[in-house]
PDB file of C-alpha atoms in Angstrom:
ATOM      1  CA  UNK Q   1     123.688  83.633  87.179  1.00  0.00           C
ATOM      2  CA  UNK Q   2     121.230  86.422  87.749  1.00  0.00           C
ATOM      3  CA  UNK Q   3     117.783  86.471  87.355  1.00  0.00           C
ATOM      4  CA  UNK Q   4     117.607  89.258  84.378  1.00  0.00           C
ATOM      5  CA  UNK Q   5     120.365  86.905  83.071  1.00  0.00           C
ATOM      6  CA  UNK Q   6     118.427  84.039  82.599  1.00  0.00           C
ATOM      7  CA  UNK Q   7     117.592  81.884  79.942  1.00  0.00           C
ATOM      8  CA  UNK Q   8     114.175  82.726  77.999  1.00  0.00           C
ATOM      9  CA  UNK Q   9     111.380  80.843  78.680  1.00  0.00           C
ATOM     10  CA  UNK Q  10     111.353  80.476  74.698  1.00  0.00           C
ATOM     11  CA  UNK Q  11     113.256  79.667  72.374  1.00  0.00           C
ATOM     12  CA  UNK Q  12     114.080  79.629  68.383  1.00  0.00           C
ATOM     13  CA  UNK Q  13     112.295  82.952  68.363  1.00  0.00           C
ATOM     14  CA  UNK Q  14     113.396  83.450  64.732  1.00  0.00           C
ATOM     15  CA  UNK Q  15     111.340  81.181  63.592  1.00  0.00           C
ATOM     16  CA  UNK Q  16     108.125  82.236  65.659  1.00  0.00           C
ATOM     17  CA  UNK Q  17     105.396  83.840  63.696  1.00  0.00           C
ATOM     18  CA  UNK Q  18     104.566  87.524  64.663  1.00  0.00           C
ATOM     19  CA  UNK Q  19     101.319  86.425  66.584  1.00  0.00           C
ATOM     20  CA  UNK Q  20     103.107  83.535  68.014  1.00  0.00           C
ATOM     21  CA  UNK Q  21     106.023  86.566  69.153  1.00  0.00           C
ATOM     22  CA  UNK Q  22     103.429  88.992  70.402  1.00  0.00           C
ATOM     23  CA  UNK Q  23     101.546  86.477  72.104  1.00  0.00           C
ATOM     24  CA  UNK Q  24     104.978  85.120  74.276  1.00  0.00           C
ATOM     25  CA  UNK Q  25     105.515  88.701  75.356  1.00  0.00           C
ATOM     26  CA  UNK Q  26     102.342  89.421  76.399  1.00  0.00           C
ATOM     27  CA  UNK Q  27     102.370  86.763  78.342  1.00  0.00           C
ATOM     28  CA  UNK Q  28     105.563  87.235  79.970  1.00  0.00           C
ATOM     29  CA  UNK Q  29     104.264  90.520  80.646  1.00  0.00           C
ATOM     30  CA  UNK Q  30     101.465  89.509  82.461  1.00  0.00           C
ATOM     31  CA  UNK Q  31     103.239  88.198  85.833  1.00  0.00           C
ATOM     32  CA  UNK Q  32     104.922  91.746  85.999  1.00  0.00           C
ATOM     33  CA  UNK Q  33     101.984  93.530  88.164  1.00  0.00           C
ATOM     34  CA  UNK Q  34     102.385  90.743  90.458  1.00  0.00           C
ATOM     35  CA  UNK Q  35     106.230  90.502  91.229  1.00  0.00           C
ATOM     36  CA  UNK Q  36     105.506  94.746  91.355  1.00  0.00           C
ATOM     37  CA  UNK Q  37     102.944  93.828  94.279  1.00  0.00           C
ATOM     38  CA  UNK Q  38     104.794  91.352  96.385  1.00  0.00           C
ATOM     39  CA  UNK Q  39     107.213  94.614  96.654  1.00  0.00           C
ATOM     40  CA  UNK Q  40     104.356  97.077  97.807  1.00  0.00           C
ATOM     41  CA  UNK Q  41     105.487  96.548 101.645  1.00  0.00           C
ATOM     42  CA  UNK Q  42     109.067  97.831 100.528  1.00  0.00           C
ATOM     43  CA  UNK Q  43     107.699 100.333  98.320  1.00  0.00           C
ATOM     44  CA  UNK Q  44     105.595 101.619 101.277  1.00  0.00           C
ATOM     45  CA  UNK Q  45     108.337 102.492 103.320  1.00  0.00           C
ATOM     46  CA  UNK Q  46     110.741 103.959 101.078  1.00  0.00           C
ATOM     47  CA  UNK Q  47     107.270 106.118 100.567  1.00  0.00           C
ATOM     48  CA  UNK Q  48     106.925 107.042 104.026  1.00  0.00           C
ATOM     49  CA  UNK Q  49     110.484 108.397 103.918  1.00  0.00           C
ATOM     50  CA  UNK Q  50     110.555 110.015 100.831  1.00  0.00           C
ATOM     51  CA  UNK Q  51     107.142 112.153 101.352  1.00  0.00           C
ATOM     52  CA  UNK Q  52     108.790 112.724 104.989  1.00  0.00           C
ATOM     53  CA  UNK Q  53     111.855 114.240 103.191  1.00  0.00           C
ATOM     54  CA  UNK Q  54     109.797 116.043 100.908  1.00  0.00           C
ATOM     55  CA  UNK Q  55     107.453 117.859 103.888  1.00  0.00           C
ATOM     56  CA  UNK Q  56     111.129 119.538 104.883  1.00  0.00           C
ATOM     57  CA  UNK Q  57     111.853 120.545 101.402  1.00  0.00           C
ATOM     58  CA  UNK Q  58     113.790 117.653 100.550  1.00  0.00           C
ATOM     59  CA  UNK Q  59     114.038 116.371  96.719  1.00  0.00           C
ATOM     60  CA  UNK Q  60     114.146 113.177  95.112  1.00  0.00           C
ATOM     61  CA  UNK Q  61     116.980 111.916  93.082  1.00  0.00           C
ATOM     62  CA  UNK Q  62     117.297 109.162  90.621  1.00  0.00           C
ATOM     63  CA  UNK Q  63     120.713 107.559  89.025  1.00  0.00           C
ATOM     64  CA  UNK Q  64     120.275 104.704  86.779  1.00  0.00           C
ATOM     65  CA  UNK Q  65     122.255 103.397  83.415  1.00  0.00           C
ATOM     66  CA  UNK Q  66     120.988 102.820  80.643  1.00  0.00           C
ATOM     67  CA  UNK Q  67     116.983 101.931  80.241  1.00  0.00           C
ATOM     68  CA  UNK Q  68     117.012 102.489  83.974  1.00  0.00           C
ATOM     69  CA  UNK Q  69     118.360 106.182  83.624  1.00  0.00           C
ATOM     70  CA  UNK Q  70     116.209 106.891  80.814  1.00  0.00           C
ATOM     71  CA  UNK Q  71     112.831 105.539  83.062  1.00  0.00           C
ATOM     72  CA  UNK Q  72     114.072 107.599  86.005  1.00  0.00           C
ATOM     73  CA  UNK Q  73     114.530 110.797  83.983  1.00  0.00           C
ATOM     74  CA  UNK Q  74     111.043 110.293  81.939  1.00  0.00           C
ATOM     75  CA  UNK Q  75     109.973 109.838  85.921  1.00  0.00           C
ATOM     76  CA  UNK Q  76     111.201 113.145  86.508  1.00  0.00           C
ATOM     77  CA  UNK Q  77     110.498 115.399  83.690  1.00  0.00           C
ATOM     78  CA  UNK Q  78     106.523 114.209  84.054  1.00  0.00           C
ATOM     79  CA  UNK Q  79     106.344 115.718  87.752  1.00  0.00           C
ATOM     80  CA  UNK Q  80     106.240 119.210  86.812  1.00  0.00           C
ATOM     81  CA  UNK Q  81     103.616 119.074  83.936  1.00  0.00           C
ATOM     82  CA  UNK Q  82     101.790 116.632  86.136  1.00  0.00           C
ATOM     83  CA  UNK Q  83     101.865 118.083  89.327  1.00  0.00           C
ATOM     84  CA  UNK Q  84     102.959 121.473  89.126  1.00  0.00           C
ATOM     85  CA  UNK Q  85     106.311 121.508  91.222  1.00  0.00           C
ATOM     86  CA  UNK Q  86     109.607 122.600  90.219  1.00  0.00           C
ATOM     87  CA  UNK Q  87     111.854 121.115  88.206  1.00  0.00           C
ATOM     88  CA  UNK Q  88     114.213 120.844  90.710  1.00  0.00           C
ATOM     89  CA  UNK Q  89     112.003 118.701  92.985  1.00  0.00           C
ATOM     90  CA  UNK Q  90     112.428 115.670  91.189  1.00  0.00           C
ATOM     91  CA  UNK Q  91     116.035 114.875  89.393  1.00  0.00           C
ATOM     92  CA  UNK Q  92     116.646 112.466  87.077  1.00  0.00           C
ATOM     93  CA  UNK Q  93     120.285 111.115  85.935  1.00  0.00           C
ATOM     94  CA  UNK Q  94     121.620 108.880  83.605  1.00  0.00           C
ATOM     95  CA  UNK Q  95     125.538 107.599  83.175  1.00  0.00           C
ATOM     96  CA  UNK Q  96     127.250 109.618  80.244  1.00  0.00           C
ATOM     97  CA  UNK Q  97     124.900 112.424  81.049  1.00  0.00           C
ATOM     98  CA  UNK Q  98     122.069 113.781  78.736  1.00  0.00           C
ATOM     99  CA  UNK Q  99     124.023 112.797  75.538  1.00  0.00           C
ATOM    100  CA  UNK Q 100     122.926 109.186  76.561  1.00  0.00           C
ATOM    101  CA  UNK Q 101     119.218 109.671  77.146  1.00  0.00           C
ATOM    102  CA  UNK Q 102     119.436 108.778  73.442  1.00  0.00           C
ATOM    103  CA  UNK Q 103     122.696 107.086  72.147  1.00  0.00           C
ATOM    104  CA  UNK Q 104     124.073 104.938  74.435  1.00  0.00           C
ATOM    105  CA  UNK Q 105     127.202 105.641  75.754  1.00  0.00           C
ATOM    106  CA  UNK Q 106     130.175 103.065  75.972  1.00  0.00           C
ATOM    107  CA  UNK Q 107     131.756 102.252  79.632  1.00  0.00           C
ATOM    108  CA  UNK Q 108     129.595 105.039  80.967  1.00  0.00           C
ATOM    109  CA  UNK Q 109     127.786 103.049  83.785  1.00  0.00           C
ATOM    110  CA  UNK Q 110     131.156 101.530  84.551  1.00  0.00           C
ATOM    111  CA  UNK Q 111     132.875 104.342  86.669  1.00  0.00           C
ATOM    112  CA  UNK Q 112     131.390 104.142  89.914  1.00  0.00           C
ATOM    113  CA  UNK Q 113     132.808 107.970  90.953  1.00  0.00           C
ATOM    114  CA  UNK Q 114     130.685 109.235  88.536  1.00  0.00           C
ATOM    115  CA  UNK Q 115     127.085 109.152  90.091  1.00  0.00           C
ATOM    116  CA  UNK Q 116     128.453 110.956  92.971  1.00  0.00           C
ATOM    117  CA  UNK Q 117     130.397 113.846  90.896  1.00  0.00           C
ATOM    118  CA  UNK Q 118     126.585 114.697  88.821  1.00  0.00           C
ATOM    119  CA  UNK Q 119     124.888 114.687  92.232  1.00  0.00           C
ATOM    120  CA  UNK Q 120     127.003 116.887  93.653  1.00  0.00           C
ATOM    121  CA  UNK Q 121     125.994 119.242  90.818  1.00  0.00           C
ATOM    122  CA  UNK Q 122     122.737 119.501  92.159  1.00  0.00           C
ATOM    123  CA  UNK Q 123     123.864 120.144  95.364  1.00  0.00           C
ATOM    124  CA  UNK Q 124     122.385 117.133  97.010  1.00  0.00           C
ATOM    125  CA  UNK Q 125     122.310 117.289 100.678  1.00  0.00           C
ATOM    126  CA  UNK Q 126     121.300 114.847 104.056  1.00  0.00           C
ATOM    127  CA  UNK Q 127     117.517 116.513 102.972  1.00  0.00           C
ATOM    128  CA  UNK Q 128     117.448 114.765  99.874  1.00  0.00           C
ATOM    129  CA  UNK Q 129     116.522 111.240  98.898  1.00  0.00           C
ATOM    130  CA  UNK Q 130     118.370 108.903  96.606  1.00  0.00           C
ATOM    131  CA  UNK Q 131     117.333 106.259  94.497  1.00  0.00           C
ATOM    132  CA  UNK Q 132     119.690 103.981  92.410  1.00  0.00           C
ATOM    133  CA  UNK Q 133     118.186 101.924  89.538  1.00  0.00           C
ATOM    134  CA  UNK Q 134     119.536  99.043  88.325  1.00  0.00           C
ATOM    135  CA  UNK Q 135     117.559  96.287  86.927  1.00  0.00           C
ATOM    136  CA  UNK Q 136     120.633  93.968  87.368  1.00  0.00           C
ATOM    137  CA  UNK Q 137     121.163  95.173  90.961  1.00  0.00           C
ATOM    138  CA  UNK Q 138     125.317  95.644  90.103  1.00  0.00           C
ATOM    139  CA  UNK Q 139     125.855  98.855  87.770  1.00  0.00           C
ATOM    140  CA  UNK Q 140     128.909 100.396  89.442  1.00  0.00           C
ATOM    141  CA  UNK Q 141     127.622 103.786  88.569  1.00  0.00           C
ATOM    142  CA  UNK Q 142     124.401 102.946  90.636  1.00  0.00           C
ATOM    143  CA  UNK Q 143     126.636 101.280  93.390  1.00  0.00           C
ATOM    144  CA  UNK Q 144     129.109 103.979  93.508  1.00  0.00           C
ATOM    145  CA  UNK Q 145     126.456 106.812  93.917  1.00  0.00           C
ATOM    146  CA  UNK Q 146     124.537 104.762  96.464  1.00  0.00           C
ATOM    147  CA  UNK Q 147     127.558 104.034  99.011  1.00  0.00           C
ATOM    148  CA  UNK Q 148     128.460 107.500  98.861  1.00  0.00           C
ATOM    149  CA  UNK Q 149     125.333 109.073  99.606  1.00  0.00           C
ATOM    150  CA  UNK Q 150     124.612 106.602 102.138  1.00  0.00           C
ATOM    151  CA  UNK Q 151     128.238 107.917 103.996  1.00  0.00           C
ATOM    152  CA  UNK Q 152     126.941 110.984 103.748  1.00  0.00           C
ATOM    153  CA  UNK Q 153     123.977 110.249 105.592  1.00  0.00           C
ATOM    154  CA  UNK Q 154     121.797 111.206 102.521  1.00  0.00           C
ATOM    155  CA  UNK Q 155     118.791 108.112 102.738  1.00  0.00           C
ATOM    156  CA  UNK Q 156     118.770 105.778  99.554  1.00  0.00           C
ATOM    157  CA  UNK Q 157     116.791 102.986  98.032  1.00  0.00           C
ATOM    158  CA  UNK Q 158     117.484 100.926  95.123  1.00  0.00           C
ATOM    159  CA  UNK Q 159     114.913  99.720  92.488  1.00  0.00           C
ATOM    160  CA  UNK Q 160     116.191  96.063  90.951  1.00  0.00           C
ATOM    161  CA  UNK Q 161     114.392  93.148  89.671  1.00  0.00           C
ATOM    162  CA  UNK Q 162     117.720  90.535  91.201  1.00  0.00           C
ATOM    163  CA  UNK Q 163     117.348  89.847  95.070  1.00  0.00           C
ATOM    164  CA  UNK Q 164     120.296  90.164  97.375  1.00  0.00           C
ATOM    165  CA  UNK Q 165     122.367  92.084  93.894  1.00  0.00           C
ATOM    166  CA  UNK Q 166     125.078  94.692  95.193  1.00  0.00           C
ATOM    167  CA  UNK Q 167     122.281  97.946  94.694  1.00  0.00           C
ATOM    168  CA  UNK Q 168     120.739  96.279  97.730  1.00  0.00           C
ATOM    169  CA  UNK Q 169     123.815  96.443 100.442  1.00  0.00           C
ATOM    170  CA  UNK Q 170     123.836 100.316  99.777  1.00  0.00           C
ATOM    171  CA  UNK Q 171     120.145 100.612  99.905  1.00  0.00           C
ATOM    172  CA  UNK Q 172     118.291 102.018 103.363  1.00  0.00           C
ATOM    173  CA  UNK Q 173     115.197 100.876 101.260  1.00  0.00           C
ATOM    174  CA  UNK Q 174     115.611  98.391  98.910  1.00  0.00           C
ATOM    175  CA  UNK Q 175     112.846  97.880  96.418  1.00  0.00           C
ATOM    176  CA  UNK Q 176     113.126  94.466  94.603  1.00  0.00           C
ATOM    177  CA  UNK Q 177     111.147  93.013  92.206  1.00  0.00           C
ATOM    178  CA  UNK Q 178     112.185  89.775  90.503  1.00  0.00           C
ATOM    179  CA  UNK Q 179     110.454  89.599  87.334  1.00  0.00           C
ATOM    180  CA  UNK Q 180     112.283  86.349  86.150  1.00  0.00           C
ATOM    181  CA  UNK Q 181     113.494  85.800  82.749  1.00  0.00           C
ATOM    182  CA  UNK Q 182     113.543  87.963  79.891  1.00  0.00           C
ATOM    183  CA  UNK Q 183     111.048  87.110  76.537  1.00  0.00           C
ATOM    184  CA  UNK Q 184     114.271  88.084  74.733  1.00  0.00           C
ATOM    185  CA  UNK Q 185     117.461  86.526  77.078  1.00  0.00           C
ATOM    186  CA  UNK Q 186     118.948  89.692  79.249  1.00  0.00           C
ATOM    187  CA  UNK Q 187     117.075  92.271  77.542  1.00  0.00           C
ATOM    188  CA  UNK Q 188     115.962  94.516  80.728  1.00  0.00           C
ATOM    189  CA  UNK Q 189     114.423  96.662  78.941  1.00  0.00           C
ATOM    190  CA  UNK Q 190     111.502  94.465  78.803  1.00  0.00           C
ATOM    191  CA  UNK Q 191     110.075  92.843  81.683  1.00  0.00           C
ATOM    192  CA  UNK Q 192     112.280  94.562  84.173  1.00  0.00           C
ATOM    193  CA  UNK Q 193     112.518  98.173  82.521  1.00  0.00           C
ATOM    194  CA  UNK Q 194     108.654  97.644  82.598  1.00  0.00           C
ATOM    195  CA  UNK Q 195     108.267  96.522  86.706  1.00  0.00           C
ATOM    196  CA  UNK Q 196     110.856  99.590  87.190  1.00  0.00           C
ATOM    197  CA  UNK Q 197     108.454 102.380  85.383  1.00  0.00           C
ATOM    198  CA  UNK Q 198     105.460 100.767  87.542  1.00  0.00           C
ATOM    199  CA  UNK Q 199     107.512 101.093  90.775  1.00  0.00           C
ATOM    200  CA  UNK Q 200     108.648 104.729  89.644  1.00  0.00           C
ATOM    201  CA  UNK Q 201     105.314 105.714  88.798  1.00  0.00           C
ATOM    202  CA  UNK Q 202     104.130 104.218  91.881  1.00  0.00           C
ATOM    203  CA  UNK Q 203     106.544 106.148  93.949  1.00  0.00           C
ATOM    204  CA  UNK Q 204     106.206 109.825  92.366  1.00  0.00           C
ATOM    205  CA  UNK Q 205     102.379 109.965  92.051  1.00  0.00           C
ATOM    206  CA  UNK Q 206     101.785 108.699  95.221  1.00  0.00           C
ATOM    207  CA  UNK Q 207     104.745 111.073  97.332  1.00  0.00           C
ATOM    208  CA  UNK Q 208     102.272 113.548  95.411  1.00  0.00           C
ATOM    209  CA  UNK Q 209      99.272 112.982  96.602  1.00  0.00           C
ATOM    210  CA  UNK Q 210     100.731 112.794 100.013  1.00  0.00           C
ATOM    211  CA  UNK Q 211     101.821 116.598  99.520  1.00  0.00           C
ATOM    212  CA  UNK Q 212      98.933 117.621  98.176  1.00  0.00           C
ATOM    213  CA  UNK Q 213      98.970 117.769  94.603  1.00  0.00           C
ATOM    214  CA  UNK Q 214      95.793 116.244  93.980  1.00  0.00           C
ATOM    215  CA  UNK Q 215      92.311 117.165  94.921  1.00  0.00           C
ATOM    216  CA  UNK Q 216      89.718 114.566  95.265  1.00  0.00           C
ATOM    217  CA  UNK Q 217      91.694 112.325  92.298  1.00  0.00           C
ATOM    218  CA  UNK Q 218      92.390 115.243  89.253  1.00  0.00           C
ATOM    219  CA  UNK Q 219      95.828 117.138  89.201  1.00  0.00           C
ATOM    220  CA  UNK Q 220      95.039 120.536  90.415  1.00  0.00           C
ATOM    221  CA  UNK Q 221      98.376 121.493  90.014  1.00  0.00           C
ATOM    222  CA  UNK Q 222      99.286 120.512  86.278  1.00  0.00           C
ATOM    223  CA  UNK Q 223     100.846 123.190  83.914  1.00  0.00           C
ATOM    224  CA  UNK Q 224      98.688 124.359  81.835  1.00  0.00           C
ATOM    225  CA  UNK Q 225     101.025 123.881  79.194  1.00  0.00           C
ATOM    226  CA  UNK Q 226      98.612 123.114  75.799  1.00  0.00           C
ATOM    227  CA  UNK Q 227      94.653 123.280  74.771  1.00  0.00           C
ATOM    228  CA  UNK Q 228      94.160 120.250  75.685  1.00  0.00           C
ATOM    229  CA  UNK Q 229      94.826 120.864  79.845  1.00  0.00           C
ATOM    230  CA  UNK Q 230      93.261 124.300  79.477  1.00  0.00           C
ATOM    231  CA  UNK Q 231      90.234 122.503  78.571  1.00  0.00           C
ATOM    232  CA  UNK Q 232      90.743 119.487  81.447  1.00  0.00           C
ATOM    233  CA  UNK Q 233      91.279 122.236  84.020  1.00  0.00           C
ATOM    234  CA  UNK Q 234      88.417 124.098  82.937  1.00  0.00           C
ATOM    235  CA  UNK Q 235      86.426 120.953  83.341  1.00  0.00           C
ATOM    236  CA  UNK Q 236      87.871 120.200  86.782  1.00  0.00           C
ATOM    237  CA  UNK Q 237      87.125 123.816  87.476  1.00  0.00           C
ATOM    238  CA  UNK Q 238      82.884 123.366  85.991  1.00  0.00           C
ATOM    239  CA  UNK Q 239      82.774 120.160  88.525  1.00  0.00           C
ATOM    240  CA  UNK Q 240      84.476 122.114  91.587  1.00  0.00           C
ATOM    241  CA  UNK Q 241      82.012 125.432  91.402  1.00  0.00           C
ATOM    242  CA  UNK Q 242      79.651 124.061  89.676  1.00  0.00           C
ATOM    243  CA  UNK Q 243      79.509 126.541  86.748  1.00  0.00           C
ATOM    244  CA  UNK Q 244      79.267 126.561  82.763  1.00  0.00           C
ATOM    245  CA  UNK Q 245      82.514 126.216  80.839  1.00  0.00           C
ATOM    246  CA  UNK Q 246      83.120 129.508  79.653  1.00  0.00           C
ATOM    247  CA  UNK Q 247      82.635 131.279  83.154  1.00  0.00           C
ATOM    248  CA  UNK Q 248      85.391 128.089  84.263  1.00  0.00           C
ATOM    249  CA  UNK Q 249      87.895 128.802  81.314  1.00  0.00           C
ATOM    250  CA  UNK Q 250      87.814 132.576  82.280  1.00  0.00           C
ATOM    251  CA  UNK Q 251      88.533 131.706  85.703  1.00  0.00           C
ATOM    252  CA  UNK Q 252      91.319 129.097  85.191  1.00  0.00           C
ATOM    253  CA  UNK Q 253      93.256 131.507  82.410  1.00  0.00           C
ATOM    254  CA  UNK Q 254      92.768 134.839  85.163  1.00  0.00           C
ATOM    255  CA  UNK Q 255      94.409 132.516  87.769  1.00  0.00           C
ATOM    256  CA  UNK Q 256      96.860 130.563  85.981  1.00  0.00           C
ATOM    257  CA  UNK Q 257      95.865 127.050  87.307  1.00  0.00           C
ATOM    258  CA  UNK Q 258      93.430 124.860  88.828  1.00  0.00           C
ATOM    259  CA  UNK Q 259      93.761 125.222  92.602  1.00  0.00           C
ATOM    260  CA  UNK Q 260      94.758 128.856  92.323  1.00  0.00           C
ATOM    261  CA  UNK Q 261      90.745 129.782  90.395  1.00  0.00           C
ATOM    262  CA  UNK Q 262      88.859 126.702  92.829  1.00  0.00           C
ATOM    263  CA  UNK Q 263      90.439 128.880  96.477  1.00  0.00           C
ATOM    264  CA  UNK Q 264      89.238 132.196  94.995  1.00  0.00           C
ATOM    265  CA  UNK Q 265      86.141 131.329  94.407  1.00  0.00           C
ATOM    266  CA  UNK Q 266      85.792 129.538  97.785  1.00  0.00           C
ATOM    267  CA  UNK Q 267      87.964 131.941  99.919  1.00  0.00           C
TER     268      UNK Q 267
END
């Protein structure tokens, strides 16, 4: 049996109170961070290739079923508000296409042509990079979309909480992170959907700040997309020049961002 397959750690949760429930899950969720850290040498690599990838031009793909599609496509859609790039730079996809971001779809993770027929969409070339997600390390639309891109001498990595699973043959940079058992038996979306976002988050922010997206540690790239960043770039923009806010929101709304304001100033 596989690790996400486990048995619980508890039991007769029906009859737990709902501080006795919360309290189990909690503390489940407390030895994700460090299953997530045992993996940072793996992570580190894939890293190295991905930002490598990246400096040509390159783009970052995820495929994933399921919770794992849906944290791989959250992954991607927060890169361009975030950081400022395209929204072809990172791509997120999800068996049964967008219809299942929300309602599952039946069988669609099953076909393992699939992954390869929506990448192929976008394109995706020996300059990209792909990553499968799977927490149970044997989704066939994961597997199929890894050994294909692999053939194709596109570079891949796999994110999957069960060592040794079938993600990892097709993997040039397999990422695994064993979280054990689920609080609620086989339900990934807890524990492992939870490792997963860390890894993803891990993965994206820091490929960023590799290319340059961040200055000092604030995102002087991000869209300027509601009042809220106007004002946070304008602040960035007061601690930069050191000026008063209004002279710093004229700036940042002549320019249209961050960086764009800060090298006019500074030539």
């Amino acid at each position: 049996m596989s690790i996400t397959e486990s048995e619980s750690n508890f039991n007769d949760l029906e009859k737990l109170s709902i501080s006795e429930l919360l309290t189990g899950i909690n503390q489940e969720d407390q030895s994700v961070a460090l299953s997530v850290q045992k993996a940072l040498p793996q992570i580190e690599k894939a890293v190295e290739s991905i930002v490598g990838k990246m400096r040509q031009g390159g783009r970052i793909f995820y495929i994933g079923a399921g919770t794992s599609g849906r944290l791989g496509i959250l992954d991607a859609s927060e890169c361009p508000p975030t950081f400022g790039v395209d929204h072809n730079t990172v791509i997120g996809l999800i068996a049964g296409g967008d219809h299942a971001i929300r309602k599952a779809v039946e069988f669609a993770e099953d076909d393992q042509n699939q992954a390869w027929k929506d990448l192929l969409e976008y394109k995706i070339s020996e300059n990209d990079f792909l990553i499968g997600i799977a927490a149970s390390g044997r989704t066939p639309y994961v597997i199929g979309g890894l050994k294909t891109a692999q053939e194709k001498n596109i570079k891949t990595a796999c994110i999957t909480c069960n060592p040794d699973s079938a993600v990892v043959e097709f993997s040039d940079y397999p990422i695994e992170v064993p979280v054990g058992p689920e609080f609620v038996t086989g339900s990934t979306r807890m524990k492992a959907g939870t490792a997963q976002k860390m890894v993803l988050n891990m993965i994206s922010t820091t490929a960023m700040i590799q290319l340059g997206k961040v200055k000092g540690n604030r995102m002087i790239d991000m869209q300027l997309s509601n009042d809220k960043l106007v004002d946070r770039g304008t602040k960035m923009i007061m601690l930069e020049l050191k000026i008063k806010y209004d002279a710093a929101k004229k700036l940042l709304l002549e320019h249209g961002s961050v960086r764009k304001a800060i090298e006019a100033c500074k030539g």
